Coordinates of C-alpha atoms in Angstrom, one line a residue:
M1 CA 22.5 -14.4 14.6
A2 CA 19.9 -12.1 13.0
R3 CA 16.7 -11.3 14.8
L4 CA 13.4 -10.2 13.3
V5 CA 11.5 -7.4 14.9
V6 CA 8.0 -6.5 13.7
V7 CA 7.4 -2.8 13.4
Q8 CA 4.1 -1.6 12.1
H9 CA 4.3 1.6 9.9
H10 CA 1.2 2.7 8.1
Q11 CA 1.8 4.9 5.1
H12 CA -0.6 6.0 2.4
H13 CA 0.5 5.8 -1.2
K14 CA 1.3 9.1 -2.7
N15 CA -0.9 8.3 -5.6
P16 CA -4.2 6.7 -4.6
C17 CA -5.7 3.9 -6.6
P18 CA -8.1 5.3 -9.3
S19 CA -11.8 5.1 -8.6
S20 CA -13.7 2.2 -10.1
L21 CA -16.6 4.6 -10.9
P22 CA -17.0 5.6 -14.5
S23 CA -15.2 8.8 -15.4
S24 CA -18.4 10.4 -16.5
L25 CA -19.5 10.5 -12.9
Y26 CA -16.8 13.0 -12.0
D27 CA -18.8 15.5 -14.0
F28 CA -21.1 15.8 -10.9
N29 CA -18.3 16.6 -8.5
G30 CA -18.7 20.3 -8.1
A31 CA -19.1 20.9 -11.9
G32 CA -21.9 22.3 -13.9
F33 CA -23.9 20.0 -16.2
H34 CA -25.9 20.4 -19.3
T35 CA -28.3 17.8 -20.5
Q36 CA -31.1 17.4 -23.0
V37 CA -34.2 15.3 -22.3
K38 CA -36.8 14.2 -24.9
L39 CA -40.3 14.4 -23.5
Q40 CA -43.2 12.1 -24.4
C41 CA -44.6 14.8 -26.6
K42 CA -41.2 15.1 -28.4
K43 CA -40.6 18.6 -26.9
K44 CA -37.0 19.2 -25.8
V45 CA -36.5 20.3 -22.3
W46 CA -33.3 22.0 -21.4
I47 CA -31.9 21.9 -17.9
K48 CA -29.5 24.8 -18.1
P49 CA -27.8 26.3 -15.1
K50 CA -27.0 30.0 -15.2
G51 CA -23.6 30.1 -13.6
G52 CA -23.6 26.4 -13.1
L53 CA -24.9 23.7 -10.8
S54 CA -22.6 23.6 -7.7
I55 CA -22.6 20.5 -5.7
T56 CA -20.1 20.6 -2.9
S57 CA -19.7 18.6 0.3
S58 CA -17.6 18.8 3.5
S59 CA -18.0 17.9 7.1
A60 CA -19.4 21.3 7.9
K61 CA -21.2 22.4 4.8
R62 CA -23.2 21.0 1.9
T63 CA -24.7 23.3 -0.7
F64 CA -27.0 22.9 -3.6
M65 CA -27.3 25.7 -6.1
M66 CA -29.3 25.8 -9.3
D67 CA -30.1 29.2 -10.7
A68 CA -32.7 28.2 -13.3
I69 CA -34.5 25.2 -14.7
Q70 CA -36.3 26.2 -17.8
V71 CA -39.1 24.0 -18.8
N72 CA -41.6 24.7 -21.4
E73 CA -44.8 24.0 -19.5
K74 CA -47.2 25.6 -21.9
Q75 CA -46.6 23.1 -24.8
C76 CA -46.2 20.0 -22.6
P77 CA -48.0 20.5 -19.3
E78 CA -48.7 16.8 -18.9
S79 CA -45.0 16.0 -18.7
H80 CA -44.0 18.9 -16.4
A81 CA -44.4 17.1 -13.1
K82 CA -42.6 14.0 -14.4
E83 CA -39.7 15.8 -15.8
K84 CA -39.3 18.0 -12.7
R85 CA -39.0 14.8 -10.7
N86 CA -36.4 13.5 -13.1
A87 CA -34.4 16.7 -12.9
M88 CA -34.4 16.5 -9.1
A89 CA -33.4 12.9 -9.2
L90 CA -30.5 13.8 -11.5
I91 CA -29.4 16.5 -9.1
L92 CA -29.6 14.1 -6.1
S93 CA -27.6 11.4 -8.0
G94 CA -24.9 13.9 -8.7
Y95 CA -24.7 14.7 -5.0
L96 CA -24.5 11.0 -4.0
F97 CA -21.7 10.3 -6.6
S98 CA -19.9 13.4 -5.4
E99 CA -20.0 12.0 -1.9
V100 CA -18.6 8.7 -3.1
V101 CA -15.8 10.3 -5.0
S102 CA -14.9 12.8 -2.2
V103 CA -15.1 10.4 0.7
D104 CA -12.0 9.7 2.7
T105 CA -9.5 8.2 0.2
A106 CA -8.5 5.6 2.8
F107 CA -10.9 3.3 1.2
A108 CA -9.0 3.6 -2.1
Q109 CA -5.5 3.7 -0.7
K110 CA -3.5 0.7 0.4
S111 CA -1.9 0.7 3.8
V112 CA 1.6 -0.8 4.0
A113 CA 3.1 -2.2 7.1
F114 CA 6.8 -3.0 7.5
R115 CA 8.8 -5.5 9.4
E116 CA 12.3 -4.7 10.6
Y117 CA 15.2 -7.1 10.1
I118 CA 18.2 -6.7 12.3
D119 CA 21.4 -8.7 11.7
T120 CA 23.6 -8.2 14.8
F121 CA 26.2 -10.6 13.6
D122 CA 27.0 -8.9 10.3
G123 CA 25.9 -5.4 11.5
Y124 CA 23.0 -4.0 9.5
S125 CA 19.3 -3.5 9.6
L126 CA 16.4 -2.7 7.2
K127 CA 12.7 -2.6 7.0
Y128 CA 10.7 -4.4 4.3
P129 CA 7.0 -4.9 3.5
Q130 CA 5.5 -7.4 6.0
N131 CA 3.9 -9.6 3.3
W132 CA 7.3 -10.2 1.6
I133 CA 8.7 -13.7 2.2
P134 CA 12.3 -14.8 2.8
V135 CA 14.1 -16.8 0.1
R136 CA 16.9 -19.1 1.1
G137 CA 19.8 -20.0 -1.2
A138 CA 19.5 -16.8 -3.3
G139 CA 23.2 -16.0 -2.9
A140 CA 22.7 -12.8 -0.9
D141 CA 23.2 -12.4 2.8
I142 CA 19.4 -11.9 3.1
F143 CA 16.7 -11.9 0.5
F144 CA 13.0 -11.1 0.6
R145 CA 10.6 -11.0 -2.3
D146 CA 7.0 -10.1 -3.0
P147 CA 4.9 -13.3 -3.2
Y148 CA 2.8 -11.9 -6.0
V149 CA 5.2 -9.7 -8.0
L150 CA 8.0 -12.2 -8.4
D151 CA 10.4 -9.7 -10.0
E152 CA 10.2 -7.5 -6.9
N153 CA 12.6 -8.2 -4.1
V154 CA 15.2 -6.7 -1.7
S155 CA 18.5 -8.2 -0.7
V156 CA 21.8 -7.2 1.1
E157 CA 25.2 -7.9 -0.3
L158 CA 28.4 -7.8 1.9
S159 CA 32.0 -7.6 0.9
S160 CA 34.3 -10.2 2.5
P161 CA 35.9 -8.9 5.7
S162 CA 39.2 -10.6 4.8
S163 CA 39.6 -9.2 1.3
S164 CA 38.3 -5.6 1.8
K165 CA 39.4 -2.9 4.1
Y166 CA 36.9 -0.1 3.5
K167 CA 37.1 3.0 5.7
S168 CA 34.3 5.0 4.1
V169 CA 31.9 4.7 1.3
E170 CA 33.9 7.5 -0.3
D171 CA 36.6 4.9 -1.0
L172 CA 34.4 4.1 -4.1
G173 CA 34.9 7.7 -5.3
P174 CA 32.0 10.2 -5.7
P175 CA 28.5 8.9 -6.1
E176 CA 28.7 9.1 -9.9
E177 CA 31.7 6.8 -10.0
A178 CA 30.1 4.4 -7.5
A179 CA 27.0 4.3 -9.8
K180 CA 29.1 3.1 -12.7
K181 CA 30.6 0.3 -10.6
V182 CA 27.1 -0.7 -9.4
L183 CA 25.7 -0.8 -13.0
K184 CA 28.7 -2.7 -14.2
Q185 CA 28.2 -5.3 -11.5
Y186 CA 24.5 -5.6 -12.4
L187 CA 25.3 -6.1 -16.1
T188 CA 27.9 -8.7 -15.3
E189 CA 25.4 -10.7 -13.3
F190 CA 22.8 -10.5 -16.1
M191 CA 25.1 -11.7 -18.8
S192 CA 23.3 -14.3 -21.0
T193 CA 24.5 -16.9 -23.5
R194 CA 21.3 -16.9 -25.4
L195 CA 21.3 -15.7 -29.0
G196 CA 19.8 -12.4 -29.7
V197 CA 19.7 -11.1 -26.1
R198 CA 20.5 -7.4 -25.7
R199 CA 20.5 -5.2 -22.6
E200 CA 20.0 -1.5 -22.4
S201 CA 20.9 0.4 -19.2
N202 CA 20.9 3.9 -17.9
I203 CA 22.0 5.5 -14.6
L204 CA 19.0 7.5 -13.5
T205 CA 20.1 9.2 -10.3
T206 CA 23.0 9.3 -7.8
S207 CA 23.1 11.0 -4.5
S208 CA 24.7 10.9 -1.0
R209 CA 23.2 11.5 2.4
V210 CA 24.2 11.5 6.0
A211 CA 21.7 9.6 8.1
E212 CA 20.8 10.3 11.7
D213 CA 23.4 7.8 12.8
G214 CA 26.1 10.1 11.3
R215 CA 27.2 7.7 8.6
L216 CA 27.4 8.6 4.9
Y217 CA 25.4 6.6 2.4
Y218 CA 25.3 6.6 -1.4
Q219 CA 22.1 6.0 -3.3
V220 CA 22.1 4.8 -6.9
E221 CA 19.1 4.2 -9.2
V222 CA 19.5 2.5 -12.6
N223 CA 17.1 1.2 -15.3
I224 CA 17.9 -2.0 -17.2
K225 CA 15.8 -3.3 -20.1
S226 CA 16.3 -6.8 -21.6
Y227 CA 15.5 -7.6 -25.2
A228 CA 15.4 -11.0 -26.8
S229 CA 14.7 -12.3 -30.3
S230 CA 11.3 -13.7 -30.9
N231 CA 12.9 -16.6 -32.8
E232 CA 16.5 -16.8 -31.9
L233 CA 17.1 -19.8 -34.2
A234 CA 15.8 -18.1 -37.3
V235 CA 18.1 -17.9 -40.3
M236 CA 16.9 -14.6 -41.8
P237 CA 17.4 -11.4 -39.8
Q238 CA 13.9 -10.2 -40.4
D239 CA 12.6 -13.3 -38.6
R240 CA 14.6 -12.4 -35.5
V241 CA 12.4 -9.6 -34.2
P242 CA 13.6 -8.3 -30.8
R243 CA 11.0 -8.0 -28.1
L244 CA 11.1 -6.5 -24.6
E245 CA 11.5 -9.2 -22.0
W246 CA 11.6 -7.0 -18.9
N247 CA 12.0 -3.4 -17.8
R248 CA 13.2 -3.0 -14.3
R249 CA 14.3 -0.4 -11.8
Y250 CA 17.3 -1.2 -9.5
L251 CA 17.9 0.9 -6.4
S252 CA 21.0 0.5 -4.4
V253 CA 22.1 2.0 -1.0
L254 CA 25.8 1.7 -0.2
G255 CA 27.4 2.1 3.3
V256 CA 30.6 1.1 5.0
E257 CA 31.2 -0.2 8.5
N258 CA 33.4 -2.8 10.1
N259 CA 35.8 -2.4 7.2
R260 CA 33.2 -3.9 4.9
L261 CA 31.0 -2.5 2.0
Y262 CA 27.3 -3.1 2.5
E263 CA 24.8 -2.8 -0.4
L264 CA 21.1 -2.9 -0.1
R265 CA 19.5 -3.9 -3.5
L266 CA 15.9 -3.3 -4.5
Q267 CA 14.6 -4.7 -7.7
T268 CA 11.1 -3.9 -9.1
P269 CA 9.5 -3.7 -12.5
E270 CA 9.2 -0.1 -13.8
N271 CA 5.4 -0.1 -13.9
V272 CA 5.3 -1.4 -10.3
F273 CA 7.8 1.2 -9.2
E274 CA 5.4 4.0 -10.3
E275 CA 2.8 2.6 -8.0
E276 CA 4.9 1.7 -5.0
E277 CA 7.7 4.3 -5.1
N278 CA 6.9 5.8 -1.7
D279 CA 7.1 2.4 0.0
L280 CA 10.3 1.4 -1.8
R281 CA 12.0 4.6 -0.8
Q282 CA 11.0 3.9 2.8
V283 CA 12.9 0.6 2.5
M284 CA 15.9 2.5 1.1
D285 CA 15.8 5.1 3.9
S286 CA 15.6 2.4 6.6
F287 CA 18.9 0.7 5.7
R288 CA 21.6 1.1 8.3
V289 CA 25.0 -0.3 8.9
N290 CA 26.1 -0.9 12.5
K291 CA 29.2 -1.5 14.5
V292 CA 29.7 -5.1 15.3
T293 CA 31.0 -5.7 18.8
V294 CA 33.2 -8.7 19.3

């Protein structure tokens, strides 16, 4: 029987979420600025730094530098005080926005926790994001999916112990040959009887690694795109315009133990993979096959 062990692992995303502040505010983050203000008497006042306005911040040092503020006081003396206050307010606002942008990015980055799933009966274990939920009847030995991104999931497939006698993952050949078999299996499962459906696939990467348990694992990454006709019942070809249905990344980890082939499968949309690559690779790296004791 499988047992579920909760293990908390906090990991920052490699790429933090972009700031919600307007991009123009980044001009104040340690950069010079050049602005033109119209006074009440229609005289232009230039706030022009010589060598630039430097606004920097750190836990030990904050520096303000402004080499020159040139204001024509002779022609517009009545506005000098007001414009000087505006200039200082502008400098202060730049400092404040710099602090917002440069503050610890923990506020902008998501923290991901993982749970560990250990199947002592079949002999494997993995970690998965703690907010993913189990799905029964999915056809795999175990299946978890993201409750919000429904196309994102992880599962484990096992070969039958009676029909397979694997000694090593190298029985599949080199990683490149194993990748072709993995991709062929995916395409077979995704076969469709709908008219106008077309699939495009590519093997992205293949690799092998020896984990700390001394076992050899293969890793395979493929991309599959599905296209379908916008009007599959149309008579004229020009009315059957193909459109992209989905674009997914599939990541597989292959291992052998107990004379069986184990495959961890990760599925995610390509645009989600770009944001969550670090977390998904942690799931891949966590997969282990274990000796089953009778």
